[in-house]
Amino acid sequence: SLYIMENLLFIHIPKTGGTYINQVIFNRKNLVANHKCISNMGQTENKIIFATIRNPVSFYNSTYNFYKYPNHPLRSKVKNIVNNYTDINTFVKELLTNKEAFANGYDKNAKYFKHYIISSPNEYGLLTNYFLFIFHYKDYHTPGDVDGFFEHIKNKVHFLKQENLKQDTLDFCNKFNIPYDKSKLDTYVNKNDQKQSVNKEIEALIKEKDYLIYKHFYQH
């Protein structure tokens, strides 16, 4: 546990498999993970830095269902910020194309929606904006070079894909000799039910707004 606290930093990007990592590696006892940004990557030179990533379509499906139909170990803390939306497609479309309408309906407790996308000056999607804020794009040495920013992150951070999270976690832990809880390896993967999924039109919109995620993490 002490080794993990001193040498390991997990950057928690919401709805990308963070609960699984918390359970398997940190077990909530020596948790380094949080939703804050990394203001200076240079301050973390002595740490093994890692994060999780998720296909954007799956990310939005999970985001909606997580809040609309809570089925999660932390459900007691969940704020039902999507109660005004009976349909996932309306929710995602307004989130990505009509920030003003979305802002008028969002729960005051769900501050990160406002912080990460409603107040953002760009037209990227929510998942892309998580990266821009959490990894502190504004301090990047070449302003305007978003592609370079993503390449910079990929050189600094080990990314584990939610779609292959068990194996990616095992490979990561074995590579760096990181202790993990074997009993938790088969838990919390795709925990929340996906009762609603976006349609083809909204899938296309997501791929347009979060194209940088596809380009840098899901392009084969």
mmCIF file with all atom_site columns, N, CA and C in Angstrom, residues 155-195:
data_model
loop_
_atom_site.group_PDB
_atom_site.id
_atom_site.type_symbol
_atom_site.label_atom_id
_atom_site.label_alt_id
_atom_site.label_comp_id
_atom_site.label_asym_id
_atom_site.label_entity_id
_atom_site.label_seq_id
_atom_site.pdbx_PDB_ins_code
_atom_site.Cartn_x
_atom_site.Cartn_y
_atom_site.Cartn_z
_atom_site.occupancy
_atom_site.B_iso_or_equiv
_atom_site.pdbx_formal_charge
_atom_site.auth_seq_id
_atom_site.auth_comp_id
_atom_site.auth_asym_id
_atom_site.auth_atom_id
_atom_site.pdbx_PDB_model_num
ATOM 1   N N  . ASN A 1 155 ? 2.406   10.301  -24.026 1.00 0.00 ? 155 ASN A N  1
ATOM 2   C CA . ASN A 1 155 ? 3.805   10.012  -23.696 1.00 0.00 ? 155 ASN A CA 1
ATOM 3   C C  . ASN A 1 155 ? 4.048   10.002  -22.183 1.00 0.00 ? 155 ASN A C  1
ATOM 4   N N  . LYS A 1 156 ? 3.157   10.627  -21.436 1.00 0.00 ? 156 LYS A N  1
ATOM 5   C CA . LYS A 1 156 ? 3.330   10.758  -19.987 1.00 0.00 ? 156 LYS A CA 1
ATOM 6   C C  . LYS A 1 156 ? 2.500   9.756   -19.187 1.00 0.00 ? 156 LYS A C  1
ATOM 7   N N  . VAL A 1 157 ? 1.378   9.336   -19.787 1.00 0.00 ? 157 VAL A N  1
ATOM 8   C CA . VAL A 1 157 ? 0.379   8.587   -19.028 1.00 0.00 ? 157 VAL A CA 1
ATOM 9   C C  . VAL A 1 157 ? 0.141   7.216   -19.661 1.00 0.00 ? 157 VAL A C  1
ATOM 10  N N  . HIS A 1 158 ? -0.009  6.213   -18.841 1.00 0.00 ? 158 HIS A N  1
ATOM 11  C CA . HIS A 1 158 ? -0.383  4.878   -19.306 1.00 0.00 ? 158 HIS A CA 1
ATOM 12  C C  . HIS A 1 158 ? -1.913  4.791   -19.301 1.00 0.00 ? 158 HIS A C  1
ATOM 13  N N  . PHE A 1 159 ? -2.497  4.522   -20.458 1.00 0.00 ? 159 PHE A N  1
ATOM 14  C CA . PHE A 1 159 ? -3.952  4.459   -20.561 1.00 0.00 ? 159 PHE A CA 1
ATOM 15  C C  . PHE A 1 159 ? -4.428  3.015   -20.644 1.00 0.00 ? 159 PHE A C  1
ATOM 16  N N  . LEU A 1 160 ? -5.401  2.687   -19.810 1.00 0.00 ? 160 LEU A N  1
ATOM 17  C CA . LEU A 1 160 ? -6.025  1.377   -19.812 1.00 0.00 ? 160 LEU A CA 1
ATOM 18  C C  . LEU A 1 160 ? -7.425  1.525   -20.402 1.00 0.00 ? 160 LEU A C  1
ATOM 19  N N  . LYS A 1 161 ? -7.760  0.694   -21.370 1.00 0.00 ? 161 LYS A N  1
ATOM 20  C CA . LYS A 1 161 ? -9.053  0.825   -22.041 1.00 0.00 ? 161 LYS A CA 1
ATOM 21  C C  . LYS A 1 161 ? -10.151 0.110   -21.258 1.00 0.00 ? 161 LYS A C  1
ATOM 22  N N  . GLN A 1 162 ? -11.261 0.814   -21.076 1.00 0.00 ? 162 GLN A N  1
ATOM 23  C CA . GLN A 1 162 ? -12.385 0.252   -20.341 1.00 0.00 ? 162 GLN A CA 1
ATOM 24  C C  . GLN A 1 162 ? -12.901 -1.010  -21.015 1.00 0.00 ? 162 GLN A C  1
ATOM 25  N N  . GLU A 1 163 ? -12.808 -1.072  -22.332 1.00 0.00 ? 163 GLU A N  1
ATOM 26  C CA . GLU A 1 163 ? -13.323 -2.222  -23.071 1.00 0.00 ? 163 GLU A CA 1
ATOM 27  C C  . GLU A 1 163 ? -12.518 -3.503  -22.815 1.00 0.00 ? 163 GLU A C  1
ATOM 28  N N  . ASN A 1 164 ? -11.314 -3.343  -22.309 1.00 0.00 ? 164 ASN A N  1
ATOM 29  C CA . ASN A 1 164 ? -10.453 -4.494  -22.044 1.00 0.00 ? 164 ASN A CA 1
ATOM 30  C C  . ASN A 1 164 ? -9.795  -4.315  -20.679 1.00 0.00 ? 164 ASN A C  1
ATOM 31  N N  . LEU A 1 165 ? -10.604 -3.835  -19.726 1.00 0.00 ? 165 LEU A N  1
ATOM 32  C CA . LEU A 1 165 ? -10.034 -3.305  -18.498 1.00 0.00 ? 165 LEU A CA 1
ATOM 33  C C  . LEU A 1 165 ? -9.383  -4.365  -17.618 1.00 0.00 ? 165 LEU A C  1
ATOM 34  N N  . LYS A 1 166 ? -9.966  -5.528  -17.535 1.00 0.00 ? 166 LYS A N  1
ATOM 35  C CA . LYS A 1 166 ? -9.377  -6.566  -16.705 1.00 0.00 ? 166 LYS A CA 1
ATOM 36  C C  . LYS A 1 166 ? -7.979  -6.930  -17.196 1.00 0.00 ? 166 LYS A C  1
ATOM 37  N N  . GLN A 1 167 ? -7.845  -7.216  -18.487 1.00 0.00 ? 167 GLN A N  1
ATOM 38  C CA . GLN A 1 167 ? -6.546  -7.608  -19.032 1.00 0.00 ? 167 GLN A CA 1
ATOM 39  C C  . GLN A 1 167 ? -5.566  -6.447  -19.025 1.00 0.00 ? 167 GLN A C  1
ATOM 40  N N  . ASP A 1 168 ? -6.042  -5.253  -19.371 1.00 0.00 ? 168 ASP A N  1
ATOM 41  C CA . ASP A 1 168 ? -5.160  -4.090  -19.351 1.00 0.00 ? 168 ASP A CA 1
ATOM 42  C C  . ASP A 1 168 ? -4.640  -3.818  -17.945 1.00 0.00 ? 168 ASP A C  1
ATOM 43  N N  . THR A 1 169 ? -5.504  -3.992  -16.956 1.00 0.00 ? 169 THR A N  1
ATOM 44  C CA . THR A 1 169 ? -5.095  -3.785  -15.567 1.00 0.00 ? 169 THR A CA 1
ATOM 45  C C  . THR A 1 169 ? -4.057  -4.821  -15.141 1.00 0.00 ? 169 THR A C  1
ATOM 46  N N  . LEU A 1 170 ? -4.301  -6.066  -15.507 1.00 0.00 ? 170 LEU A N  1
ATOM 47  C CA . LEU A 1 170 ? -3.340  -7.126  -15.197 1.00 0.00 ? 170 LEU A CA 1
ATOM 48  C C  . LEU A 1 170 ? -1.986  -6.840  -15.841 1.00 0.00 ? 170 LEU A C  1
ATOM 49  N N  . ASP A 1 171 ? -2.004  -6.505  -17.125 1.00 0.00 ? 171 ASP A N  1
ATOM 50  C CA . ASP A 1 171 ? -0.753  -6.227  -17.842 1.00 0.00 ? 171 ASP A CA 1
ATOM 51  C C  . ASP A 1 171 ? -0.013  -5.052  -17.206 1.00 0.00 ? 171 ASP A C  1
ATOM 52  N N  . PHE A 1 172 ? -0.766  -4.023  -16.850 1.00 0.00 ? 172 PHE A N  1
ATOM 53  C CA . PHE A 1 172 ? -0.174  -2.829  -16.236 1.00 0.00 ? 172 PHE A CA 1
ATOM 54  C C  . PHE A 1 172 ? 0.464   -3.167  -14.892 1.00 0.00 ? 172 PHE A C  1
ATOM 55  N N  . CYS A 1 173 ? -0.261  -3.892  -14.056 1.00 0.00 ? 173 CYS A N  1
ATOM 56  C CA . CYS A 1 173 ? 0.262   -4.251  -12.731 1.00 0.00 ? 173 CYS A CA 1
ATOM 57  C C  . CYS A 1 173 ? 1.481   -5.167  -12.828 1.00 0.00 ? 173 CYS A C  1
ATOM 58  N N  . ASN A 1 174 ? 1.438   -6.092  -13.752 1.00 0.00 ? 174 ASN A N  1
ATOM 59  C CA . ASN A 1 174 ? 2.573   -7.002  -13.920 1.00 0.00 ? 174 ASN A CA 1
ATOM 60  C C  . ASN A 1 174 ? 3.806   -6.268  -14.462 1.00 0.00 ? 174 ASN A C  1
ATOM 61  N N  . LYS A 1 175 ? 3.572   -5.338  -15.362 1.00 0.00 ? 175 LYS A N  1
ATOM 62  C CA . LYS A 1 175 ? 4.685   -4.592  -15.962 1.00 0.00 ? 175 LYS A CA 1
ATOM 63  C C  . LYS A 1 175 ? 5.450   -3.789  -14.914 1.00 0.00 ? 175 LYS A C  1
ATOM 64  N N  . PHE A 1 176 ? 4.725   -3.186  -13.980 1.00 0.00 ? 176 PHE A N  1
ATOM 65  C CA . PHE A 1 176 ? 5.356   -2.311  -12.990 1.00 0.00 ? 176 PHE A CA 1
ATOM 66  C C  . PHE A 1 176 ? 5.405   -2.930  -11.588 1.00 0.00 ? 176 PHE A C  1
ATOM 67  N N  . ASN A 1 177 ? 5.092   -4.216  -11.514 1.00 0.00 ? 177 ASN A N  1
ATOM 68  C CA . ASN A 1 177 ? 5.137   -4.926  -10.238 1.00 0.00 ? 177 ASN A CA 1
ATOM 69  C C  . ASN A 1 177 ? 4.271   -4.234  -9.187  1.00 0.00 ? 177 ASN A C  1
ATOM 70  N N  . ILE A 1 178 ? 3.054   -3.922  -9.576  1.00 0.00 ? 178 ILE A N  1
ATOM 71  C CA . ILE A 1 178 ? 2.103   -3.238  -8.696  1.00 0.00 ? 178 ILE A CA 1
ATOM 72  C C  . ILE A 1 178 ? 1.180   -4.277  -8.047  1.00 0.00 ? 178 ILE A C  1
ATOM 73  N N  . PRO A 1 179 ? 1.076   -4.286  -6.738  1.00 0.00 ? 179 PRO A N  1
ATOM 74  C CA . PRO A 1 179 ? 0.175   -5.237  -6.085  1.00 0.00 ? 179 PRO A CA 1
ATOM 75  C C  . PRO A 1 179 ? -1.283  -4.917  -6.392  1.00 0.00 ? 179 PRO A C  1
ATOM 76  N N  . TYR A 1 180 ? -2.115  -5.952  -6.494  1.00 0.00 ? 180 TYR A N  1
ATOM 77  C CA . TYR A 1 180 ? -3.532  -5.751  -6.767  1.00 0.00 ? 180 TYR A CA 1
ATOM 78  C C  . TYR A 1 180 ? -4.338  -6.836  -6.074  1.00 0.00 ? 180 TYR A C  1
ATOM 79  N N  . ASP A 1 181 ? -5.622  -6.603  -5.957  1.00 0.00 ? 181 ASP A N  1
ATOM 80  C CA . ASP A 1 181 ? -6.514  -7.532  -5.271  1.00 0.00 ? 181 ASP A CA 1
ATOM 81  C C  . ASP A 1 181 ? -7.098  -8.508  -6.296  1.00 0.00 ? 181 ASP A C  1
ATOM 82  N N  . LYS A 1 182 ? -6.586  -9.714  -6.314  1.00 0.00 ? 182 LYS A N  1
ATOM 83  C CA . LYS A 1 182 ? -7.044  -10.714 -7.286  1.00 0.00 ? 182 LYS A CA 1
ATOM 84  C C  . LYS A 1 182 ? -8.527  -11.024 -7.144  1.00 0.00 ? 182 LYS A C  1
ATOM 85  N N  . SER A 1 183 ? -9.054  -10.907 -5.933  1.00 0.00 ? 183 SER A N  1
ATOM 86  C CA . SER A 1 183 ? -10.462 -11.235 -5.701  1.00 0.00 ? 183 SER A CA 1
ATOM 87  C C  . SER A 1 183 ? -11.410 -10.231 -6.340  1.00 0.00 ? 183 SER A C  1
ATOM 88  N N  . LYS A 1 184 ? -10.889 -9.048  -6.721  1.00 0.00 ? 184 LYS A N  1
ATOM 89  C CA . LYS A 1 184 ? -11.736 -8.004  -7.295  1.00 0.00 ? 184 LYS A CA 1
ATOM 90  C C  . LYS A 1 184 ? -11.656 -7.933  -8.823  1.00 0.00 ? 184 LYS A C  1
ATOM 91  N N  . LEU A 1 185 ? -10.852 -8.801  -9.420  1.00 0.00 ? 185 LEU A N  1
ATOM 92  C CA . LEU A 1 185 ? -10.617 -8.698  -10.863 1.00 0.00 ? 185 LEU A CA 1
ATOM 93  C C  . LEU A 1 185 ? -11.887 -8.869  -11.694 1.00 0.00 ? 185 LEU A C  1
ATOM 94  N N  . ASP A 1 186 ? -12.831 -9.660  -11.217 1.00 0.00 ? 186 ASP A N  1
ATOM 95  C CA . ASP A 1 186 ? -14.047 -9.913  -11.974 1.00 0.00 ? 186 ASP A CA 1
ATOM 96  C C  . ASP A 1 186 ? -15.241 -9.119  -11.465 1.00 0.00 ? 186 ASP A C  1
ATOM 97  N N  . THR A 1 187 ? -14.983 -8.086  -10.703 1.00 0.00 ? 187 THR A N  1
ATOM 98  C CA . THR A 1 187 ? -16.078 -7.267  -10.175 1.00 0.00 ? 187 THR A CA 1
ATOM 99  C C  . THR A 1 187 ? -16.090 -5.889  -10.789 1.00 0.00 ? 187 THR A C  1
ATOM 100 N N  . TYR A 1 188 ? -17.252 -5.292  -10.810 1.00 0.00 ? 188 TYR A N  1
ATOM 101 C CA . TYR A 1 188 ? -17.443 -3.897  -11.208 1.00 0.00 ? 188 TYR A CA 1
ATOM 102 C C  . TYR A 1 188 ? -17.123 -3.597  -12.669 1.00 0.00 ? 188 TYR A C  1
ATOM 103 N N  . VAL A 1 189 ? -17.020 -4.601  -13.500 1.00 0.00 ? 189 VAL A N  1
ATOM 104 C CA . VAL A 1 189 ? -16.825 -4.339  -14.926 1.00 0.00 ? 189 VAL A CA 1
ATOM 105 C C  . VAL A 1 189 ? -18.198 -4.153  -15.553 1.00 0.00 ? 189 VAL A C  1
ATOM 106 N N  . ASN A 1 190 ? -18.410 -2.988  -16.195 1.00 0.00 ? 190 ASN A N  1
ATOM 107 C CA . ASN A 1 190 ? -19.715 -2.665  -16.777 1.00 0.00 ? 190 ASN A CA 1
ATOM 108 C C  . ASN A 1 190 ? -20.832 -2.870  -15.751 1.00 0.00 ? 190 ASN A C  1
ATOM 109 N N  . LYS A 1 191 ? -20.619 -2.309  -14.586 1.00 0.00 ? 191 LYS A N  1
ATOM 110 C CA . LYS A 1 191 ? -21.535 -2.533  -13.469 1.00 0.00 ? 191 LYS A CA 1
ATOM 111 C C  . LYS A 1 191 ? -22.932 -1.976  -13.723 1.00 0.00 ? 191 LYS A C  1
ATOM 112 N N  . ASN A 1 192 ? -23.036 -0.730  -14.218 1.00 0.00 ? 192 ASN A N  1
ATOM 113 C CA . ASN A 1 192 ? -24.349 -0.129  -14.348 1.00 0.00 ? 192 ASN A CA 1
ATOM 114 C C  . ASN A 1 192 ? -25.061 -0.600  -15.621 1.00 0.00 ? 192 ASN A C  1
ATOM 115 N N  . ASP A 1 193 ? -26.350 -0.875  -15.482 1.00 0.00 ? 193 ASP A N  1
ATOM 116 C CA . ASP A 1 193 ? -27.149 -1.371  -16.600 1.00 0.00 ? 193 ASP A CA 1
ATOM 117 C C  . ASP A 1 193 ? -27.303 -0.303  -17.673 1.00 0.00 ? 193 ASP A C  1
ATOM 118 N N  . GLN A 1 194 ? -27.267 -0.743  -18.927 1.00 0.00 ? 194 GLN A N  1
ATOM 119 C CA . GLN A 1 194 ? -27.452 0.172   -20.053 1.00 0.00 ? 194 GLN A CA 1
ATOM 120 C C  . GLN A 1 194 ? -28.882 0.021   -20.574 1.00 0.00 ? 194 GLN A C  1
ATOM 121 N N  . LYS A 1 195 ? -29.809 0.669   -19.909 1.00 0.00 ? 195 LYS A N  1
ATOM 122 C CA . LYS A 1 195 ? -31.215 0.543   -20.301 1.00 0.00 ? 195 LYS A CA 1
ATOM 123 C C  . LYS A 1 195 ? -31.530 1.338   -21.552 1.00 0.00 ? 195 LYS A C  1
#
